[in-house]
Amino acid sequence: MKAFLSAAALVSLAIAVPAGADIVRALPGGTAVAMPVTQSFTADRTTFGPITYASTESNSVIGYDRGYGFDSNGSWSGGDAMAGLNINRGAMTFTFASAVSGVVADINWAGGYGETVTASIFDSSANLLETITFDGGKGNMLAPGFWGFSRTSNDISSLVLSNGYIGARSFSIETLAGGVPEPTTWALMILGMGAVGGAMRRRNATKARVAFA
């Protein structure tokens, strides 16, 4: 029983305390993910390569390469197709077909609208892993450009960009070969090992009682 409780405690710790991520400006070993030009205004799920986009706002854009302004942060026109929230308040979610260890994109936003503008990553259980705050609600805290996250395990399941007319393009992702499992997988492994250990101890105790009978 003690061994089982110890394993359960480790499971709880693994699930409750996911490690943070490094905030990065590039992924040298990453793979570029092309977004096709579609000029679509939609909140619906849209898949490009291993990434699926969805938005809370119906006027958001995906596969857009025309002029898109970010007020004092300039504008994008031409170049790679982008996804844009197209409103001050809301969120776009980019979900990965398989969990990744890193993601970077060219990100811009319109600051100073009173909303916190962020990029956040989550694991498959919707646990927050890390957040970058671009604008605290009163103006830029960081400069627009390439921003993203890198972790030591393949456990980034989604990227969420929130508020401030935020836009993203030129995505790159990275997956570690033989990467460390995400915390929920570790939890199941630890629980399984604990259960096997407990069963073996009970079996040995039974043999000992039979020997002394």
PDB file of C-alpha atoms in Angstrom:
ATOM      1  CA  MET A   1       0.000   0.000   0.000  1.00  0.00           C
ATOM      2  CA  LYS A   2       2.814   2.423   0.871  1.00  0.00           C
ATOM      3  CA  ALA A   3       4.429   1.831  -2.499  1.00  0.00           C
ATOM      4  CA  PHE A   4       1.115   2.483  -4.247  1.00  0.00           C
ATOM      5  CA  LEU A   5       0.526   5.717  -2.313  1.00  0.00           C
ATOM      6  CA  SER A   6       4.033   6.885  -3.170  1.00  0.00           C
ATOM      7  CA  ALA A   7       3.411   6.243  -6.860  1.00  0.00           C
ATOM      8  CA  ALA A   8       0.096   8.082  -6.648  1.00  0.00           C
ATOM      9  CA  ALA A   9       1.838  11.062  -5.079  1.00  0.00           C
ATOM     10  CA  LEU A  10       4.346  11.144  -7.932  1.00  0.00           C
ATOM     11  CA  VAL A  11       1.479  10.954 -10.435  1.00  0.00           C
ATOM     12  CA  SER A  12      -0.203  13.929  -8.795  1.00  0.00           C
ATOM     13  CA  LEU A  13       3.028  15.919  -8.886  1.00  0.00           C
ATOM     14  CA  ALA A  14       3.693  15.090 -12.540  1.00  0.00           C
ATOM     15  CA  ILE A  15       0.214  16.215 -13.586  1.00  0.00           C
ATOM     16  CA  ALA A  16      -0.054  19.316 -11.398  1.00  0.00           C
ATOM     17  CA  VAL A  17       3.357  20.888 -12.024  1.00  0.00           C
ATOM     18  CA  PRO A  18       4.235  20.921 -15.742  1.00  0.00           C
ATOM     19  CA  ALA A  19       7.667  22.410 -16.400  1.00  0.00           C
ATOM     20  CA  GLY A  20       7.916  25.799 -18.079  1.00  0.00           C
ATOM     21  CA  ALA A  21       9.153  26.507 -21.587  1.00  0.00           C
ATOM     22  CA  ASP A  22      11.977  28.595 -22.980  1.00  0.00           C
ATOM     23  CA  ILE A  23      10.775  31.648 -24.877  1.00  0.00           C
ATOM     24  CA  VAL A  24      12.653  31.677 -28.184  1.00  0.00           C
ATOM     25  CA  ARG A  25      12.956  33.787 -31.340  1.00  0.00           C
ATOM     26  CA  ALA A  26      13.850  30.909 -33.685  1.00  0.00           C
ATOM     27  CA  LEU A  27      13.880  27.115 -33.994  1.00  0.00           C
ATOM     28  CA  PRO A  28      17.126  26.202 -35.802  1.00  0.00           C
ATOM     29  CA  GLY A  29      16.015  22.575 -36.137  1.00  0.00           C
ATOM     30  CA  GLY A  30      12.387  23.412 -36.887  1.00  0.00           C
ATOM     31  CA  THR A  31      10.248  22.638 -39.918  1.00  0.00           C
ATOM     32  CA  ALA A  32       8.414  25.421 -41.731  1.00  0.00           C
ATOM     33  CA  VAL A  33       4.662  24.945 -42.104  1.00  0.00           C
ATOM     34  CA  ALA A  34       3.221  26.589 -45.216  1.00  0.00           C
ATOM     35  CA  MET A  35      -0.190  28.264 -44.981  1.00  0.00           C
ATOM     36  CA  PRO A  36      -1.979  28.320 -48.362  1.00  0.00           C
ATOM     37  CA  VAL A  37      -3.447  31.598 -49.618  1.00  0.00           C
ATOM     38  CA  THR A  38      -7.257  31.370 -49.407  1.00  0.00           C
ATOM     39  CA  GLN A  39      -8.309  34.887 -48.303  1.00  0.00           C
ATOM     40  CA  SER A  40     -10.832  33.261 -45.932  1.00  0.00           C
ATOM     41  CA  PHE A  41     -12.849  35.125 -43.292  1.00  0.00           C
ATOM     42  CA  THR A  42     -13.884  32.377 -40.900  1.00  0.00           C
ATOM     43  CA  ALA A  43     -13.726  31.094 -37.345  1.00  0.00           C
ATOM     44  CA  ASP A  44     -14.161  27.495 -38.492  1.00  0.00           C
ATOM     45  CA  ARG A  45     -11.524  24.827 -38.082  1.00  0.00           C
ATOM     46  CA  THR A  46      -9.079  25.069 -40.976  1.00  0.00           C
ATOM     47  CA  THR A  47      -6.133  22.710 -41.369  1.00  0.00           C
ATOM     48  CA  PHE A  48      -2.830  23.586 -43.007  1.00  0.00           C
ATOM     49  CA  GLY A  49      -0.189  20.870 -42.800  1.00  0.00           C
ATOM     50  CA  PRO A  50      -0.047  19.509 -39.224  1.00  0.00           C
ATOM     51  CA  ILE A  51      -1.752  22.595 -37.764  1.00  0.00           C
ATOM     52  CA  THR A  52      -5.482  23.235 -37.346  1.00  0.00           C
ATOM     53  CA  TYR A  53      -6.705  26.809 -36.841  1.00  0.00           C
ATOM     54  CA  ALA A  54      -9.924  27.925 -35.142  1.00  0.00           C
ATOM     55  CA  SER A  55     -11.061  31.290 -33.796  1.00  0.00           C
ATOM     56  CA  THR A  56     -13.635  32.675 -31.386  1.00  0.00           C
ATOM     57  CA  GLU A  57     -14.422  35.455 -33.870  1.00  0.00           C
ATOM     58  CA  SER A  58     -16.240  34.916 -37.178  1.00  0.00           C
ATOM     59  CA  ASN A  59     -14.499  37.859 -38.846  1.00  0.00           C
ATOM     60  CA  SER A  60     -11.020  36.397 -38.298  1.00  0.00           C
ATOM     61  CA  VAL A  61      -8.890  35.678 -41.353  1.00  0.00           C
ATOM     62  CA  ILE A  62      -6.861  32.629 -42.388  1.00  0.00           C
ATOM     63  CA  GLY A  63      -4.697  32.245 -45.470  1.00  0.00           C
ATOM     64  CA  TYR A  64      -4.704  36.040 -45.916  1.00  0.00           C
ATOM     65  CA  ASP A  65      -1.895  37.865 -47.761  1.00  0.00           C
ATOM     66  CA  ARG A  66      -3.449  41.264 -48.434  1.00  0.00           C
ATOM     67  CA  GLY A  67      -2.915  44.431 -46.411  1.00  0.00           C
ATOM     68  CA  TYR A  68      -3.463  43.993 -42.664  1.00  0.00           C
ATOM     69  CA  GLY A  69      -2.761  46.854 -40.240  1.00  0.00           C
ATOM     70  CA  PHE A  70      -1.524  46.756 -36.648  1.00  0.00           C
ATOM     71  CA  ASP A  71      -1.792  50.501 -35.926  1.00  0.00           C
ATOM     72  CA  SER A  72       1.519  51.817 -34.547  1.00  0.00           C
ATOM     73  CA  ASN A  73       3.115  48.389 -35.040  1.00  0.00           C
ATOM     74  CA  GLY A  74       2.936  48.824 -38.800  1.00  0.00           C
ATOM     75  CA  SER A  75       1.260  46.511 -41.301  1.00  0.00           C
ATOM     76  CA  TRP A  76       1.731  43.370 -43.347  1.00  0.00           C
ATOM     77  CA  SER A  77       1.120  43.273 -47.070  1.00  0.00           C
ATOM     78  CA  GLY A  78       2.151  40.405 -49.295  1.00  0.00           C
ATOM     79  CA  GLY A  79       4.646  37.841 -48.095  1.00  0.00           C
ATOM     80  CA  ASP A  80       3.541  34.655 -46.370  1.00  0.00           C
ATOM     81  CA  ALA A  81      -0.168  34.099 -45.790  1.00  0.00           C
ATOM     82  CA  MET A  82      -1.315  34.873 -42.257  1.00  0.00           C
ATOM     83  CA  ALA A  83      -4.030  34.212 -39.702  1.00  0.00           C
ATOM     84  CA  GLY A  84      -5.458  37.297 -38.002  1.00  0.00           C
ATOM     85  CA  LEU A  85      -7.939  37.734 -35.167  1.00  0.00           C
ATOM     86  CA  ASN A  86      -9.263  40.905 -36.863  1.00  0.00           C
ATOM     87  CA  ILE A  87     -10.789  42.258 -33.642  1.00  0.00           C
ATOM     88  CA  ASN A  88      -9.470  43.565 -30.345  1.00  0.00           C
ATOM     89  CA  ARG A  89     -10.850  40.852 -28.056  1.00  0.00           C
ATOM     90  CA  GLY A  90     -10.892  37.107 -28.708  1.00  0.00           C
ATOM     91  CA  ALA A  91      -8.547  34.226 -29.412  1.00  0.00           C
ATOM     92  CA  MET A  92      -7.206  32.059 -32.217  1.00  0.00           C
ATOM     93  CA  THR A  93      -6.149  28.489 -31.424  1.00  0.00           C
ATOM     94  CA  PHE A  94      -3.615  26.496 -33.428  1.00  0.00           C
ATOM     95  CA  THR A  95      -3.770  22.796 -32.571  1.00  0.00           C
ATOM     96  CA  PHE A  96      -1.028  20.375 -33.619  1.00  0.00           C
ATOM     97  CA  ALA A  97      -1.858  16.978 -35.118  1.00  0.00           C
ATOM     98  CA  SER A  98       0.826  15.489 -32.861  1.00  0.00           C
ATOM     99  CA  ALA A  99       2.282  17.253 -29.839  1.00  0.00           C
ATOM    100  CA  VAL A 100       5.479  19.192 -30.558  1.00  0.00           C
ATOM    101  CA  SER A 101       8.437  20.391 -28.514  1.00  0.00           C
ATOM    102  CA  GLY A 102       8.653  23.828 -30.115  1.00  0.00           C
ATOM    103  CA  VAL A 103       6.713  26.384 -32.120  1.00  0.00           C
ATOM    104  CA  VAL A 104       7.657  29.802 -33.503  1.00  0.00           C
ATOM    105  CA  ALA A 105       5.778  32.274 -35.715  1.00  0.00           C
ATOM    106  CA  ASP A 106       6.102  35.827 -36.959  1.00  0.00           C
ATOM    107  CA  ILE A 107       3.651  37.660 -34.665  1.00  0.00           C
ATOM    108  CA  ASN A 108       2.297  41.213 -34.686  1.00  0.00           C
ATOM    109  CA  TRP A 109      -0.549  42.998 -32.902  1.00  0.00           C
ATOM    110  CA  ALA A 110      -2.223  46.362 -32.371  1.00  0.00           C
ATOM    111  CA  GLY A 111      -1.407  47.465 -28.832  1.00  0.00           C
ATOM    112  CA  GLY A 112      -2.829  49.930 -26.368  1.00  0.00           C
ATOM    113  CA  TYR A 113      -6.499  48.910 -26.513  1.00  0.00           C
ATOM    114  CA  GLY A 114      -6.690  47.976 -22.840  1.00  0.00           C
ATOM    115  CA  GLU A 115      -6.551  44.224 -23.433  1.00  0.00           C
ATOM    116  CA  THR A 116      -3.612  41.972 -22.586  1.00  0.00           C
ATOM    117  CA  VAL A 117      -2.178  40.543 -25.800  1.00  0.00           C
ATOM    118  CA  THR A 118      -0.624  37.103 -25.326  1.00  0.00           C
ATOM    119  CA  ALA A 119       0.634  33.870 -26.860  1.00  0.00           C
ATOM    120  CA  SER A 120       0.169  30.762 -24.703  1.00  0.00           C
ATOM    121  CA  ILE A 121       0.902  27.059 -25.106  1.00  0.00           C
ATOM    122  CA  PHE A 122      -1.082  24.174 -23.619  1.00  0.00           C
ATOM    123  CA  ASP A 123      -0.643  20.413 -23.299  1.00  0.00           C
ATOM    124  CA  SER A 124      -3.214  17.788 -24.306  1.00  0.00           C
ATOM    125  CA  SER A 125      -5.026  18.140 -20.958  1.00  0.00           C
ATOM    126  CA  ALA A 126      -5.365  21.918 -21.465  1.00  0.00           C
ATOM    127  CA  ASN A 127      -2.753  22.674 -18.810  1.00  0.00           C
ATOM    128  CA  LEU A 128      -1.073  26.029 -19.398  1.00  0.00           C
ATOM    129  CA  LEU A 129       2.641  25.497 -20.048  1.00  0.00           C
ATOM    130  CA  GLU A 130       3.866  29.040 -20.703  1.00  0.00           C
ATOM    131  CA  THR A 131       2.722  32.519 -21.798  1.00  0.00           C
ATOM    132  CA  ILE A 132       4.339  35.440 -23.592  1.00  0.00           C
ATOM    133  CA  THR A 133       2.752  38.840 -22.891  1.00  0.00           C
ATOM    134  CA  PHE A 134       3.219  41.211 -25.829  1.00  0.00           C
ATOM    135  CA  ASP A 135       1.073  44.070 -24.519  1.00  0.00           C
ATOM    136  CA  GLY A 136      -0.071  44.517 -20.939  1.00  0.00           C
ATOM    137  CA  GLY A 137      -3.044  46.612 -22.024  1.00  0.00           C
ATOM    138  CA  LYS A 138      -1.335  49.998 -22.283  1.00  0.00           C
ATOM    139  CA  GLY A 139       1.244  49.449 -25.003  1.00  0.00           C
ATOM    140  CA  ASN A 140       3.991  47.195 -26.260  1.00  0.00           C
ATOM    141  CA  MET A 141       6.003  45.192 -23.758  1.00  0.00           C
ATOM    142  CA  LEU A 142       7.880  43.425 -26.574  1.00  0.00           C
ATOM    143  CA  ALA A 143       8.629  44.225 -30.201  1.00  0.00           C
ATOM    144  CA  PRO A 144       6.754  42.428 -32.975  1.00  0.00           C
ATOM    145  CA  GLY A 145       8.677  39.692 -34.761  1.00  0.00           C
ATOM    146  CA  PHE A 146       9.399  35.992 -34.427  1.00  0.00           C
ATOM    147  CA  TRP A 147       8.342  34.643 -31.041  1.00  0.00           C
ATOM    148  CA  GLY A 148       7.704  31.158 -29.715  1.00  0.00           C
ATOM    149  CA  PHE A 149       8.402  28.405 -27.248  1.00  0.00           C
ATOM    150  CA  SER A 150      10.765  25.464 -26.866  1.00  0.00           C
ATOM    151  CA  ARG A 151      10.487  22.576 -24.409  1.00  0.00           C
ATOM    152  CA  THR A 152      12.444  19.420 -23.623  1.00  0.00           C
ATOM    153  CA  SER A 153       9.469  17.152 -24.317  1.00  0.00           C
ATOM    154  CA  ASN A 154       6.901  16.720 -27.079  1.00  0.00           C
ATOM    155  CA  ASP A 155       3.970  18.028 -25.074  1.00  0.00           C
ATOM    156  CA  ILE A 156       2.850  21.258 -26.746  1.00  0.00           C
ATOM    157  CA  SER A 157      -0.589  20.427 -28.126  1.00  0.00           C
ATOM    158  CA  SER A 158      -1.861  23.910 -28.923  1.00  0.00           C
ATOM    159  CA  LEU A 159      -0.868  27.550 -29.294  1.00  0.00           C
ATOM    160  CA  VAL A 160      -3.413  30.266 -28.407  1.00  0.00           C
ATOM    161  CA  LEU A 161      -3.034  33.892 -29.553  1.00  0.00           C
ATOM    162  CA  SER A 162      -5.289  36.345 -27.741  1.00  0.00           C
ATOM    163  CA  ASN A 163      -6.583  39.907 -28.237  1.00  0.00           C
ATOM    164  CA  GLY A 164      -5.204  43.019 -29.928  1.00  0.00           C
ATOM    165  CA  TYR A 165      -5.991  42.193 -33.586  1.00  0.00           C
ATOM    166  CA  ILE A 166      -3.117  39.713 -33.234  1.00  0.00           C
ATOM    167  CA  GLY A 167      -1.784  38.064 -36.371  1.00  0.00           C
ATOM    168  CA  ALA A 168       0.654  35.231 -37.081  1.00  0.00           C
ATOM    169  CA  ARG A 169       2.431  33.853 -40.133  1.00  0.00           C
ATOM    170  CA  SER A 170       5.541  31.883 -41.134  1.00  0.00           C
ATOM    171  CA  PHE A 171       5.005  29.074 -38.614  1.00  0.00           C
ATOM    172  CA  SER A 172       7.771  26.647 -37.717  1.00  0.00           C
ATOM    173  CA  ILE A 173       7.467  23.615 -35.444  1.00  0.00           C
ATOM    174  CA  GLU A 174       9.886  21.134 -33.935  1.00  0.00           C
ATOM    175  CA  THR A 175       9.457  17.582 -32.663  1.00  0.00           C
ATOM    176  CA  LEU A 176      12.163  15.864 -30.636  1.00  0.00           C
ATOM    177  CA  ALA A 177      13.147  12.395 -31.826  1.00  0.00           C
ATOM    178  CA  GLY A 178      12.633  10.049 -28.877  1.00  0.00           C
ATOM    179  CA  GLY A 179      11.418  13.035 -26.869  1.00  0.00           C
ATOM    180  CA  VAL A 180      10.425  12.821 -23.217  1.00  0.00           C
ATOM    181  CA  PRO A 181       6.728  11.891 -22.808  1.00  0.00           C
ATOM    182  CA  GLU A 182       4.364  14.570 -21.572  1.00  0.00           C
ATOM    183  CA  PRO A 183       3.459  14.623 -17.823  1.00  0.00           C
ATOM    184  CA  THR A 184       0.210  12.668 -18.204  1.00  0.00           C
ATOM    185  CA  THR A 185       2.104   9.853 -19.947  1.00  0.00           C
ATOM    186  CA  TRP A 186       4.718   9.832 -17.177  1.00  0.00           C
ATOM    187  CA  ALA A 187       1.863   9.658 -14.672  1.00  0.00           C
ATOM    188  CA  LEU A 188       0.411   6.525 -16.226  1.00  0.00           C
ATOM    189  CA  MET A 189       3.860   4.917 -16.414  1.00  0.00           C
ATOM    190  CA  ILE A 190       4.578   5.675 -12.740  1.00  0.00           C
ATOM    191  CA  LEU A 191       1.158   4.425 -11.665  1.00  0.00           C
ATOM    192  CA  GLY A 192       1.640   1.224 -13.657  1.00  0.00           C
ATOM    193  CA  MET A 193       5.086   0.594 -12.142  1.00  0.00           C
ATOM    194  CA  GLY A 194       3.693   1.212  -8.674  1.00  0.00           C
ATOM    195  CA  ALA A 195       0.868  -1.257  -9.231  1.00  0.00           C
ATOM    196  CA  VAL A 196       3.266  -3.922 -10.563  1.00  0.00           C
ATOM    197  CA  GLY A 197       5.579  -3.397  -7.601  1.00  0.00           C
ATOM    198  CA  GLY A 198       2.695  -3.736  -5.155  1.00  0.00           C
ATOM    199  CA  ALA A 199       1.486  -6.937  -6.826  1.00  0.00           C
ATOM    200  CA  MET A 200       4.977  -8.486  -6.628  1.00  0.00           C
ATOM    201  CA  ARG A 201       5.263  -7.656  -2.925  1.00  0.00           C
ATOM    202  CA  ARG A 202       1.863  -9.190  -2.198  1.00  0.00           C
ATOM    203  CA  ARG A 203       2.869 -12.326  -4.123  1.00  0.00           C
ATOM    204  CA  ASN A 204       6.122 -12.648  -2.157  1.00  0.00           C
ATOM    205  CA  ALA A 205       4.280 -12.149   1.131  1.00  0.00           C
ATOM    206  CA  THR A 206       1.843 -14.935   0.198  1.00  0.00           C
ATOM    207  CA  LYS A 207       4.730 -17.305  -0.575  1.00  0.00           C
ATOM    208  CA  ALA A 208       6.307 -16.520   2.793  1.00  0.00           C
ATOM    209  CA  ARG A 209       3.095 -17.331   4.678  1.00  0.00           C
ATOM    210  CA  VAL A 210       2.767 -20.628   2.831  1.00  0.00           C
ATOM    211  CA  ALA A 211       6.378 -21.540   3.708  1.00  0.00           C
ATOM    212  CA  PHE A 212       5.798 -20.994   7.432  1.00  0.00           C
ATOM    213  CA  ALA A 213       2.410 -22.760   7.529  1.00  0.00           C
TER     214      ALA A 213
END
